[in-house]
Amino acid sequence: MTAALHPAEPTLAADRGRRGGRAGKRAGGAAAFEQPPFRQLKNPFAPTRLVSDDELESIHLASLRVLKEIGVDVLHDDARRIMKEHGADVREGSERVRFDGDMILDMVAHAPSSFTIHARNPAHDVHFGGDTVVIASVASAPNCSDLDQGRRPGNQVDYRNFLKLAQMHNVIHCTGGYPVEPIDIHPSIRHLECIRDLASLTDKVFHIYSLGRERNVDGIEIARIARGVSREQLEREPSVFTIINTNSPLKLDVPMMEGIIQMASAGQVVVVTPFTLAGAMAPVTVGGALVQQNAEALAGLAFAQMVRKGAPVAYGGFTSNVDMKSGAPAFGTPEYMKAQIVGGQLARRYAIPYRTSNTCAANTVDAQAAYESVFSLWGAIQGGGNLLMHAAGWLEGGLRASYEKMIVDIDMLQMVAEFLAPLDLSEDALAVDAIRDVGPGGHFFGTPHTQSRYKTAFYAPIISDWRNFETWAEAGKPTALERANRVWKERLASYEQPAMDPAIREELNAFVEKRKAEGGAPTDF
Amino acid sequence: MTAALHPAEPTLAADRGRRGGRAGKRAGGAAAFEQPPFRQLKNPFAPTRLVSDDELESIHLASLRVLKEIGVDVLHDDARRIMKEHGADVREGSERVRFDGDMILDMVAHAPSSFTIHARNPAHDVHFGGDTVVIASVASAPNCSDLDQGRRPGNQVDYRNFLKLAQMHNVIHCTGGYPVEPIDIHPSIRHLECIRDLASLTDKVFHIYSLGRERNVDGIEIARIARGVSREQLEREPSVFTIINTNSPLKLDVPMMEGIIQMASAGQVVVVTPFTLAGAMAPVTVGGALVQQNAEALAGLAFAQMVRKGAPVAYGGFTSNVDMKSGAPAFGTPEYMKAQIVGGQLARRYAIPYRTSNTCAANTVDAQAAYESVFSLWGAIQGGGNLLMHAAGWLEGGLRASYEKMIVDIDMLQMVAEFLAPLDLSEDALAVDAIRDVGPGGHFFGTPHTQSRYKTAFYAPIISDWRNFETWAEAGKPTALERANRVWKERLASYEQPAMDPAIREELNAFVEKRKAEGGAPTDF
């Protein structure tokens, strides 16, 4: 059952360029490549339940006890004032804030269960929540690497290259932040350069960092300019998102609170994601880490609703474990998968969209990188994840954006998208007549039923090498890593900047230059 | 959120040898290693439904149409006679047999929905069906490879080495066949040598090939001798299994039918697995390939019940697609995953245990090998697979058993097993008191809650390398493949043959030598 099969029709072999999967669409310029079209992914599966309703309730109730009995430290004075106004237990001279469970739940109940995030290209709007899946590329890596030049700190050229690759690939719905930190740009104006690039090198939804009020305000304004809409329309139509990582355990610092205030009051999307590594900033038990994750998430989500009722938010889960030998974070582990799935159950308990991630801790794009990533994708999809952060390019526990990993991830994500696509069970697809025509002992190569479908019948991979061993060996035994290295360079070379109205471009540049002339933003965050 | 964390307690780093995951248990001899204990895996998740009940029924009904209107070619005279006796439409001078749907369903209804397969070591008995998952190692590869000696045809030394590795690793419940074909043993007596090894180098359940009556009879007798039971007890207690691959499309050849007759009449397990590659031996549509898979599976399963009502059987799914460019089989694809999940829905429709596989088409143990394998595991687990064939060591579309892939697979399977293990949500695990003790801004390293749990809190991987980049680079940047190469050699060196009663060993050897002296089995299959 393993022998390679040889097609009856030699024409099958000659037509590779046209096999881009169903409805394949050209992307980029001269060296264009085939890929499935940009599409809103829908997850057709009922999310997997890892814990029972009673067990889920026990996590929920324990997290409410944490919020009431222990509380969180809120370092932002105005945030504490807002919390106090909404009934939180805030005491003079203390940063500690305690919350009543009912108040938390009342607030969280104002959050919408789904909403659309608007891109400057309306074709790239994404629906967030329910059964939809939004895929965001790698973010926040200090380093990047490729096979040719090795590992290096981020810079603007690499930063832009990763944006271009994210823009070119339809399976990536949005960028998730700075794919790599361009440290060759001064921190005071880095956000201006970077967000201008996000808004012009891509026409997809993007993320802005909550690192001080100015950066939020500038980011929101750039999003508004890029879309060419009024402030009022922007408030009605969320167009940027920010990730708020709590300072686990149980601490909400000034930039986070400021970010929630700026973003929620402007109607933009706040994703509250505690970074609860079991055994380090959270209890060593996955159950305990989830209790803490849930307490911190609820505190942030409730605060966003105190700032503005109905503000679009998402519940972020990032619970994983550490290597207890070294303290290093581990990802794509069984513990991570469990936390992903229970995180989804919790988010749905509060009827809030759920953010999770495609992670790995590997140092190179080897079997480990792939299995940790696919385990993460498994947990994300079966856990009902709505936003998949770091989905393409993440390596080394997030310390590195990898060009080759990005291409391998894109291939894997396209496979996941195809897995989620409906199965054709029409009379014609069930193929009883085709089976009759071939009959016992025959074969299906070259039959009309096959001929009319073979070009688009199956997903055509980017990286997978299905040549037989001898042919592969003659070609120099290329690994997936080496194939990915060739692909990203070929594809990047065909990048074309998405169109932008000249008046918008002018306004965008004028704004950025004015803000740069003003000195940008403080760098003491 | 990416910086490596450093444990407060230096003792954490010094204690690696004792971190074998919960209830870790030593295996092998001198160079023993830690691993989770042998345990019956239970899948706690409701299987994913990829198609609706109505859609499932449309596949089912189409396959009954295939059986009634088209039929299958049955090359075994006695099998046709048995089918005719049970009401099948068999016509003089033709091998074609057509079946009425009701008759097929009546027969299949006799199959047990679950049963135990008995090993010669009762601690290694496995329950098959329901929510249990049985993991079998790689089978039927003509070649093997390791990083040191490269790819080569199978031989007895490699054959035995793979059996030893399967025996040593608790996550592997049984062997799935000959891991690699030992072509240095003459085919007439190969089954005798090989099955003696299966029964003596391992004490787990094993598989025998249906390649002519003598081989089935010899295999069943060796299983009986190894267990030290009577023929009657063996009939009541299934102890070996065989995979029956139909000759797709729609052909049941002589050795297959003979295998079903021998195994079912002896009360042993028959797993009917059509090898329906969409676009080659089956329609190019996944739906059509599933219709054909189901028709062929039902024909074989019904026949087993005609031979002996209540005979233990399993529904095998192996539908995948081919690379339409080359005709090469592809595995671990989105199409494969869909077929895995719908295959599970079909098996459960008939209340029969479901067999699926851990597959990949990669030529080396790179990212492709890993992502294709984990996609396969995803489809298998979420599809409710009860028997996972080829789970450890399969490479190159089954053309090769790989020592390094076996170790990587074992690591991945142990992760899956840990993922399926219940989550501790006791009051103590929910850790509200530990969270209170640490408080906002603290850390959990070194706390009593962590200290009392850290050694067994998380799965300890075999292959995953979580060292930071600098340390990993100083160590020579070992890939997962290179690490696996080191591990299999270390582990194999610690193999110890499982105990066997001397009288049983004597009887086993006497039987094998007698049968060898008789000339073994015909080689004209």
Coordinates of C-alpha atoms in Angstrom, one line a residue, chain B:
Chain B
M1 CA 6.7 38.3 27.7
T2 CA 9.5 36.2 26.1
A3 CA 12.5 36.5 28.5
A4 CA 13.7 33.3 30.0
L5 CA 12.9 33.0 33.7
H6 CA 15.3 31.8 36.3
P7 CA 14.2 29.6 39.1
A8 CA 14.8 30.9 42.6
E9 CA 15.8 27.4 43.7
P10 CA 19.0 26.1 42.1
T11 CA 18.0 22.6 43.1
L12 CA 15.4 22.7 40.4
A13 CA 18.2 22.5 37.8
A14 CA 20.0 19.6 39.3
D15 CA 17.2 17.1 39.3
R16 CA 16.5 16.3 35.8
G17 CA 16.8 12.5 36.1
R18 CA 13.8 12.3 38.3
R19 CA 11.5 14.3 36.0
G20 CA 9.7 11.6 34.1
G21 CA 6.2 13.1 34.1
R22 CA 3.6 11.9 36.6
A23 CA 4.2 8.5 37.9
G24 CA 7.3 8.1 35.8
K25 CA 8.7 4.6 35.8
R26 CA 12.1 3.3 34.9
A27 CA 12.3 1.1 31.8
G28 CA 15.0 -1.1 30.4
G29 CA 18.3 -2.0 32.1
A30 CA 21.4 -0.2 33.0
A31 CA 20.9 3.0 31.1
A32 CA 17.3 3.1 32.1
F33 CA 15.2 6.1 31.3
E34 CA 12.1 7.8 32.7
Q35 CA 8.8 7.5 31.0
P36 CA 5.1 7.6 31.9
P37 CA 3.8 4.1 32.8
F38 CA 2.0 1.8 30.4
R39 CA -1.7 2.8 30.6
Q40 CA -4.8 2.4 28.6
L41 CA -5.5 5.7 26.9
K42 CA -9.0 7.1 27.1
N43 CA -10.1 9.9 24.9
P44 CA -12.1 12.3 27.0
F45 CA -13.4 14.4 24.1
A46 CA -16.6 14.0 22.2
P47 CA -15.5 13.1 18.7
T48 CA -15.5 16.0 16.3
R49 CA -18.4 15.9 13.8
L50 CA -17.3 17.1 10.4
V51 CA -20.5 16.2 8.6
S52 CA -24.0 16.3 9.8
D53 CA -26.1 13.2 10.4
D54 CA -27.9 13.7 7.1
E55 CA -24.6 14.1 5.3
L56 CA -23.3 11.0 7.0
E57 CA -26.4 9.1 5.9
S58 CA -25.8 10.3 2.3
I59 CA -22.3 8.7 2.3
H60 CA -23.7 5.5 4.0
L61 CA -26.5 5.2 1.4
A62 CA -24.3 5.9 -1.5
S63 CA -21.9 3.1 -0.3
L64 CA -24.9 0.7 -0.1
R65 CA -25.8 1.6 -3.6
V66 CA -22.2 0.8 -4.7
L67 CA -22.5 -2.6 -3.0
K68 CA -25.9 -3.4 -4.5
E69 CA -25.6 -1.9 -8.0
I70 CA -21.9 -2.3 -8.7
G71 CA -20.7 -5.0 -6.3
V72 CA -17.2 -6.2 -5.5
D73 CA -15.1 -8.8 -7.2
V74 CA -14.4 -11.6 -4.8
L75 CA -11.5 -13.8 -6.0
H76 CA -11.8 -16.5 -3.3
D77 CA -14.3 -19.3 -4.3
D78 CA -15.1 -20.3 -0.8
A79 CA -15.7 -16.7 0.2
R80 CA -18.2 -16.3 -2.6
R81 CA -20.0 -19.5 -1.5
I82 CA -20.3 -18.2 2.0
M83 CA -21.6 -14.9 0.7
K84 CA -24.1 -16.6 -1.4
E85 CA -25.3 -18.7 1.6
H86 CA -25.9 -15.4 3.4
G87 CA -28.0 -14.0 0.6
A88 CA -25.5 -12.1 -1.5
D89 CA -26.1 -12.0 -5.3
V90 CA -23.5 -14.3 -6.6
R91 CA -23.7 -15.6 -10.2
E92 CA -22.2 -18.7 -11.7
G93 CA -19.0 -18.0 -13.7
S94 CA -18.5 -14.5 -12.3
E95 CA -16.4 -13.2 -9.4
R96 CA -18.7 -10.2 -9.0
V97 CA -20.8 -10.2 -5.8
R98 CA -23.6 -7.8 -5.1
F99 CA -25.0 -7.2 -1.6
D100 CA -28.3 -6.0 -0.4
G101 CA -28.0 -3.2 2.1
D102 CA -30.2 -4.7 4.8
M103 CA -28.2 -7.9 4.7
I104 CA -24.9 -6.0 5.0
L105 CA -26.3 -4.1 8.0
D106 CA -27.7 -7.2 9.6
M107 CA -24.4 -8.8 9.4
V108 CA -22.4 -5.8 10.6
A109 CA -24.7 -5.5 13.6
H110 CA -23.3 -8.8 15.0
A111 CA -19.9 -7.1 15.4
P112 CA -19.0 -6.2 19.0
S113 CA -18.6 -2.5 19.7
S114 CA -15.6 -3.1 21.9
F115 CA -13.4 -5.9 23.2
T116 CA -10.1 -6.6 24.9
I117 CA -7.1 -7.9 23.0
H118 CA -4.9 -10.0 25.2
A119 CA -1.2 -9.8 25.3
R120 CA 1.1 -12.6 26.7
N121 CA 1.8 -10.1 29.5
P122 CA -1.7 -9.4 30.9
A123 CA -0.5 -6.0 32.1
H124 CA -0.3 -5.2 28.4
D125 CA -3.9 -6.2 27.5
V126 CA -5.6 -3.4 25.6
H127 CA -9.3 -2.5 25.4
F128 CA -10.3 -1.7 21.9
G129 CA -13.4 0.4 21.1
G130 CA -15.5 3.0 22.8
D131 CA -13.3 5.9 24.1
T132 CA -10.1 4.0 24.2
V133 CA -7.0 4.6 22.1
V134 CA -4.6 1.8 21.2
I135 CA -1.2 2.8 19.8
A136 CA 0.7 0.5 17.4
S137 CA 4.2 1.1 16.0
V138 CA 5.2 1.4 12.4
A139 CA 4.5 -1.6 10.1
S140 CA 5.3 -2.9 6.7
A141 CA 8.1 -0.6 5.6
P142 CA 10.4 -2.2 3.0
N143 CA 13.2 0.1 4.1
C144 CA 14.6 1.6 7.2
S145 CA 17.0 4.3 8.0
D146 CA 19.0 6.1 10.7
L147 CA 21.2 9.1 10.6
D148 CA 24.4 7.1 10.8
Q149 CA 23.9 4.5 8.2
G150 CA 21.2 6.1 5.9
R151 CA 18.5 4.3 4.1
R152 CA 18.7 0.6 3.4
P153 CA 16.4 -2.4 2.8
G154 CA 15.1 -4.1 5.9
N155 CA 17.0 -6.9 7.6
Q156 CA 16.6 -9.0 10.7
V157 CA 18.8 -6.8 12.9
D158 CA 16.8 -3.7 12.2
Y159 CA 13.6 -5.6 12.4
R160 CA 14.5 -6.7 15.9
N161 CA 15.8 -3.3 16.9
F162 CA 12.4 -1.7 16.1
L163 CA 10.6 -4.4 18.1
K164 CA 12.8 -3.7 21.0
L165 CA 12.1 0.0 20.9
A166 CA 8.4 -0.7 20.7
Q167 CA 8.6 -3.0 23.7
M168 CA 10.6 -0.5 25.7
H169 CA 8.3 2.4 25.3
N170 CA 5.1 2.3 27.4
V171 CA 3.2 4.7 25.1
I172 CA 3.3 2.0 22.4
H173 CA 0.6 -0.5 23.2
C174 CA 1.3 -3.1 20.5
T175 CA 3.3 -3.7 17.4
G176 CA 1.5 -3.1 14.2
G177 CA 3.2 -5.7 12.0
Y178 CA 6.8 -6.1 10.8
P179 CA 8.2 -2.6 11.4
V180 CA 10.5 -3.3 8.5
E181 CA 10.5 -6.3 6.2
P182 CA 13.6 -8.4 7.0
I183 CA 14.5 -9.5 3.4
D184 CA 17.5 -11.5 4.6
I185 CA 15.1 -14.2 5.9
H186 CA 13.6 -16.5 3.2
P187 CA 10.0 -15.6 2.6
S188 CA 8.8 -19.2 3.2
I189 CA 10.0 -19.1 6.8
R190 CA 10.1 -15.3 7.4
H191 CA 6.7 -15.3 9.1
L192 CA 7.9 -17.9 11.6
E193 CA 11.0 -16.1 12.5
C194 CA 9.3 -12.7 12.6
I195 CA 6.3 -13.9 14.7
R196 CA 8.5 -15.7 17.1
D197 CA 10.4 -12.4 17.6
L198 CA 7.1 -10.5 18.0
A199 CA 6.1 -13.0 20.7
S200 CA 9.4 -13.1 22.5
L201 CA 11.2 -9.8 22.1
T202 CA 7.9 -8.1 23.1
D203 CA 5.2 -9.1 25.5
K204 CA 2.6 -6.8 23.9
V205 CA -0.2 -7.6 21.5
F206 CA 0.9 -8.1 17.9
H207 CA -0.3 -8.3 14.3
I208 CA 0.0 -11.1 11.8
Y209 CA -0.2 -10.7 8.1
S210 CA -2.9 -12.3 6.0
L211 CA -0.6 -13.7 3.3
G212 CA -1.9 -17.2 2.8
R213 CA -3.6 -19.6 5.1
E214 CA -0.4 -21.1 6.6
R215 CA 0.8 -17.8 7.9
N216 CA -2.5 -17.0 9.6
V217 CA -2.6 -20.5 11.1
D218 CA 1.0 -20.3 12.3
G219 CA 0.6 -16.8 13.7
I220 CA -2.5 -17.8 15.7
E221 CA -0.7 -20.8 17.1
I222 CA 2.3 -18.8 18.1
A223 CA 0.1 -16.3 19.9
R224 CA -1.6 -19.2 21.7
I225 CA 1.7 -20.8 22.7
A226 CA 3.1 -17.5 23.9
R227 CA 0.1 -16.8 26.1
G228 CA 0.1 -20.4 27.3
V229 CA -3.6 -20.9 26.8
S230 CA -5.9 -23.4 25.1
R231 CA -7.3 -23.0 21.6
E232 CA -10.7 -22.5 23.2
Q233 CA -9.5 -19.8 25.5
L234 CA -7.8 -18.1 22.6
E235 CA -11.0 -18.1 20.7
R236 CA -12.8 -16.4 23.5
E237 CA -9.9 -14.0 24.1
P238 CA -8.7 -12.2 20.9
S239 CA -4.9 -12.1 21.0
V240 CA -3.7 -11.1 17.6
F241 CA -5.0 -8.9 14.9
T242 CA -4.7 -8.7 11.1
I243 CA -5.1 -5.7 8.7
I244 CA -7.1 -6.6 5.6
N245 CA -6.4 -4.0 2.9
T246 CA -8.9 -4.3 0.2
N247 CA -7.6 -4.2 -3.4
S248 CA -9.3 -0.9 -4.1
P249 CA -11.4 -0.3 -6.1
L250 CA -13.8 -3.0 -5.1
K251 CA -11.7 -6.1 -5.2
L252 CA -11.2 -8.7 -2.4
D253 CA -8.4 -11.0 -3.3
V254 CA -7.6 -14.6 -2.1
P255 CA -5.2 -13.9 0.8
M256 CA -7.5 -11.3 2.2
M257 CA -10.6 -13.5 2.2
E258 CA -8.5 -16.4 3.5
G259 CA -7.2 -14.1 6.3
I260 CA -10.7 -13.1 7.3
I261 CA -11.8 -16.7 7.3
Q262 CA -8.9 -17.9 9.4
M263 CA -8.9 -15.0 11.8
A264 CA -12.6 -14.6 12.3
S265 CA -13.2 -18.3 12.7
A266 CA -10.5 -18.4 15.4
G267 CA -12.1 -15.4 17.1
Q268 CA -9.1 -13.1 16.3
V269 CA -9.3 -9.5 15.3
V270 CA -9.9 -8.5 11.7
V271 CA -9.3 -4.8 10.8
V272 CA -10.7 -4.1 7.3
T273 CA -8.9 -1.1 5.9
P274 CA -9.6 -0.1 2.3
F275 CA -6.6 1.8 0.8
T276 CA -8.6 4.4 -1.0
L277 CA -6.3 7.1 -2.4
A278 CA -8.6 9.8 -3.8
G279 CA -7.6 10.4 -7.4
A280 CA -6.0 7.0 -7.9
M281 CA -7.8 3.9 -6.6
A282 CA -10.8 6.0 -5.5
P283 CA -12.7 9.0 -6.8
V284 CA -10.8 12.3 -6.8
T285 CA -13.3 13.7 -4.4
V286 CA -12.9 13.0 -0.7
G287 CA -16.7 12.4 -0.5
G288 CA -16.4 9.8 -3.3
A289 CA -13.4 8.2 -1.8
L290 CA -15.2 7.9 1.5
V291 CA -18.2 6.3 -0.3
Q292 CA -15.9 3.7 -1.8
Q293 CA -14.0 3.2 1.5
N294 CA -17.2 2.6 3.3
A295 CA -18.5 0.2 0.7
E296 CA -15.3 -1.9 0.8
A297 CA -15.1 -1.8 4.5
L298 CA -18.7 -2.9 4.9
A299 CA -18.2 -5.8 2.5
G300 CA -15.2 -7.0 4.5
L301 CA -16.8 -6.5 7.9
A302 CA -20.0 -8.2 6.9
F303 CA -18.0 -11.1 5.5
A304 CA -16.2 -11.5 8.8
Q305 CA -19.6 -11.8 10.5
M306 CA -20.7 -14.3 8.0
V307 CA -17.7 -16.4 8.9
R308 CA -18.4 -16.1 12.6
K309 CA -21.1 -14.0 14.1
G310 CA -19.6 -11.7 16.8
A311 CA -16.1 -12.0 15.5
P312 CA -14.1 -9.0 16.7
V313 CA -13.5 -6.5 13.9
A314 CA -12.6 -2.9 13.3
Y315 CA -13.4 -0.4 10.7
G316 CA -10.2 0.9 9.1
G317 CA -9.9 4.3 7.3
F318 CA -6.9 5.1 5.2
T319 CA -8.4 7.5 2.7
S320 CA -5.9 10.1 1.5
N321 CA -5.2 12.0 -1.6
V322 CA -2.4 11.7 -4.2
D323 CA -0.2 14.4 -5.5
M324 CA -1.9 14.9 -8.9
K325 CA 1.4 16.1 -10.3
S326 CA 3.2 12.8 -9.8
G327 CA 0.6 10.4 -8.6
A328 CA 2.6 10.0 -5.3
P329 CA 0.5 9.3 -2.2
A330 CA 0.2 12.3 0.1
F331 CA -0.4 12.0 3.9
G332 CA -1.2 14.2 6.8
T333 CA -3.0 16.5 4.4
P334 CA -6.3 18.5 5.0
E335 CA -8.0 15.9 2.9
Y336 CA -6.5 13.1 5.0
M337 CA -7.7 14.8 8.2
K338 CA -11.2 15.2 6.8
A339 CA -11.3 11.6 5.8
Q340 CA -10.0 10.5 9.2
I341 CA -12.8 12.4 11.0
V342 CA -15.6 11.3 8.7
G343 CA -14.2 7.8 8.8
G344 CA -14.7 7.9 12.6
Q345 CA -18.3 9.1 12.2
L346 CA -19.0 6.2 9.9
A347 CA -17.4 3.6 12.2
R348 CA -19.5 4.9 15.1
R349 CA -22.6 4.7 12.9
Y350 CA -22.0 1.0 12.8
A351 CA -20.8 0.9 16.4
I352 CA -17.5 -0.7 15.4
P353 CA -14.0 0.3 16.7
Y354 CA -12.2 2.6 14.4
R355 CA -8.6 2.3 13.1
T356 CA -6.7 5.2 11.7
S357 CA -3.0 6.1 11.4
N358 CA -0.1 8.4 12.1
T359 CA 1.2 9.2 8.6
C360 CA 3.6 11.4 6.7
A361 CA 5.1 11.5 3.3
A362 CA 8.3 13.3 4.2
N363 CA 11.7 12.0 3.1
T364 CA 13.5 13.0 6.3
V365 CA 12.6 13.9 9.9
D366 CA 12.1 17.6 9.3
A367 CA 9.3 20.1 9.8
Q368 CA 7.3 18.4 7.1
A369 CA 7.5 15.0 8.8
A370 CA 6.4 16.6 12.1
Y371 CA 3.5 18.7 10.7
E372 CA 2.1 15.9 8.6
S373 CA 2.3 13.5 11.6
V374 CA 0.7 15.9 14.1
F375 CA -2.1 16.8 11.6
S376 CA -2.6 13.0 11.4
L377 CA -2.7 12.7 15.2
W378 CA -5.1 15.6 15.3
G379 CA -7.5 13.9 12.8
A380 CA -7.1 10.6 14.6
I381 CA -7.8 11.9 18.1
Q382 CA -10.5 14.3 17.3
G383 CA -12.0 11.7 14.9
G384 CA -12.3 9.3 17.8
G385 CA -9.7 6.8 16.5
N386 CA -9.5 3.7 18.6
L387 CA -6.4 2.1 17.0
L388 CA -3.6 4.3 15.8
M389 CA -1.5 2.3 13.3
H390 CA 2.0 3.3 12.2
A391 CA 2.1 5.6 15.2
A392 CA 5.8 5.5 15.8
G393 CA 8.5 5.4 13.1
W394 CA 6.6 5.9 9.8
L395 CA 8.4 7.9 7.2
E396 CA 8.2 8.4 3.4
G397 CA 4.6 7.4 3.0
G398 CA 5.3 4.1 4.7
L399 CA 8.3 3.1 2.5
R400 CA 10.6 3.5 5.4
A401 CA 10.8 2.9 9.1
S402 CA 13.0 5.5 10.7
Y403 CA 14.8 5.1 14.0
E404 CA 14.8 8.9 14.6
K405 CA 11.2 9.3 13.5
M406 CA 10.3 6.6 16.0
I407 CA 11.7 8.6 18.9
V408 CA 10.1 11.9 17.7
D409 CA 6.8 10.1 17.3
I410 CA 7.1 8.5 20.8
D411 CA 7.6 12.0 22.2
M412 CA 4.6 13.3 20.3
L413 CA 2.5 10.4 21.3
Q414 CA 3.4 10.9 25.0
M415 CA 2.4 14.5 24.6
V416 CA -1.0 13.4 23.1
A417 CA -1.4 11.0 26.0
E418 CA -0.7 13.8 28.4
F419 CA -3.2 16.0 26.6
L420 CA -5.8 13.3 27.0
A421 CA -5.1 12.9 30.7
P422 CA -7.6 14.5 33.1
L423 CA -6.9 18.0 34.3
D424 CA -6.6 18.2 38.1
L425 CA -9.2 20.7 39.3
S426 CA -9.1 19.9 43.0
E427 CA -9.3 22.7 45.4
D428 CA -5.6 22.4 45.9
A429 CA -4.8 22.5 42.2
L430 CA -7.0 25.6 41.7
A431 CA -4.5 27.2 44.0
V432 CA -6.3 30.2 45.3
D433 CA -4.3 30.0 48.5
A434 CA -1.0 29.8 46.6
I435 CA -2.1 32.8 44.6
R436 CA -2.9 34.6 47.8
D437 CA 0.5 33.6 49.3
V438 CA 2.4 35.0 46.3
G439 CA 0.3 38.0 45.8
P440 CA 0.5 40.7 43.1
G441 CA 3.9 41.1 41.6
G442 CA 5.4 38.0 43.2
H443 CA 6.6 34.8 41.6
F444 CA 5.8 31.2 42.1
F445 CA 9.3 29.7 42.0
G446 CA 10.2 28.2 45.2
T447 CA 6.8 28.4 46.9
P448 CA 5.7 25.4 48.8
H449 CA 2.9 24.9 46.3
T450 CA 5.4 24.8 43.5
Q451 CA 8.1 22.9 45.3
S452 CA 5.8 20.0 46.2
R453 CA 4.8 19.6 42.6
Y454 CA 7.4 20.8 40.1
K455 CA 9.1 17.4 39.5
T456 CA 6.0 15.9 38.0
A457 CA 3.9 18.9 37.2
F458 CA 4.6 19.0 33.5
Y459 CA 5.3 16.5 30.8
A460 CA 9.1 16.1 30.4
P461 CA 9.8 15.8 26.7
I462 CA 12.4 13.5 25.1
I463 CA 13.3 15.6 22.1
S464 CA 12.1 19.2 22.7
D465 CA 15.1 21.4 23.3
W466 CA 14.1 24.4 25.4
R467 CA 17.5 25.8 26.0
N468 CA 18.0 29.5 25.2
F469 CA 19.5 30.2 21.8
E470 CA 23.0 30.9 23.1
T471 CA 23.2 27.7 25.1
W472 CA 21.8 25.7 22.2
A473 CA 24.2 27.3 19.7
E474 CA 27.2 26.5 22.0
A475 CA 26.0 22.9 22.0
G476 CA 26.3 22.8 18.3
K477 CA 22.8 23.7 17.3
P478 CA 21.4 20.2 17.4
T479 CA 18.2 19.7 15.5
A480 CA 15.4 17.4 16.7
L481 CA 16.6 14.8 14.2
E482 CA 20.1 14.8 15.7
R483 CA 18.8 14.7 19.2
A484 CA 16.5 11.7 18.2
N485 CA 19.6 9.9 16.8
R486 CA 21.3 10.1 20.1
V487 CA 18.3 9.0 22.1
W488 CA 17.4 5.9 20.2
K489 CA 20.9 4.6 20.5
E490 CA 21.1 5.3 24.2
R491 CA 17.7 3.7 24.8
L492 CA 18.1 0.6 22.6
A493 CA 21.3 -0.2 24.5
S494 CA 19.3 -0.5 27.6
Y495 CA 16.8 -3.1 26.2
E496 CA 16.0 -6.1 28.3
Q497 CA 14.0 -9.0 26.9
P498 CA 10.7 -9.5 28.7
A499 CA 10.5 -12.6 30.8
M500 CA 9.0 -15.8 29.4
D501 CA 8.3 -19.1 31.1
P502 CA 11.0 -21.5 30.0
A503 CA 8.4 -24.2 29.1
I504 CA 6.6 -21.7 26.9
R505 CA 9.8 -20.7 25.3
E506 CA 10.6 -24.3 24.6
E507 CA 7.2 -25.0 23.1
L508 CA 7.5 -21.9 21.0
N509 CA 10.9 -22.8 19.6
A510 CA 9.9 -26.4 19.0
F511 CA 6.8 -25.2 17.0
V512 CA 8.8 -22.8 14.9
E513 CA 11.6 -25.2 14.2
K514 CA 9.1 -27.9 13.3
R515 CA 7.3 -25.6 10.9
K516 CA 10.6 -24.4 9.4
A517 CA 11.7 -28.0 8.9
E518 CA 8.4 -28.6 7.1
G519 CA 9.3 -25.7 4.7
G520 CA 7.2 -23.0 6.2
A521 CA 4.6 -21.5 3.8
P522 CA 4.2 -21.2 0.1
T523 CA 5.9 -18.1 -1.4
D524 CA 3.6 -17.7 -4.4
F525 CA 1.2 -15.3 -2.8

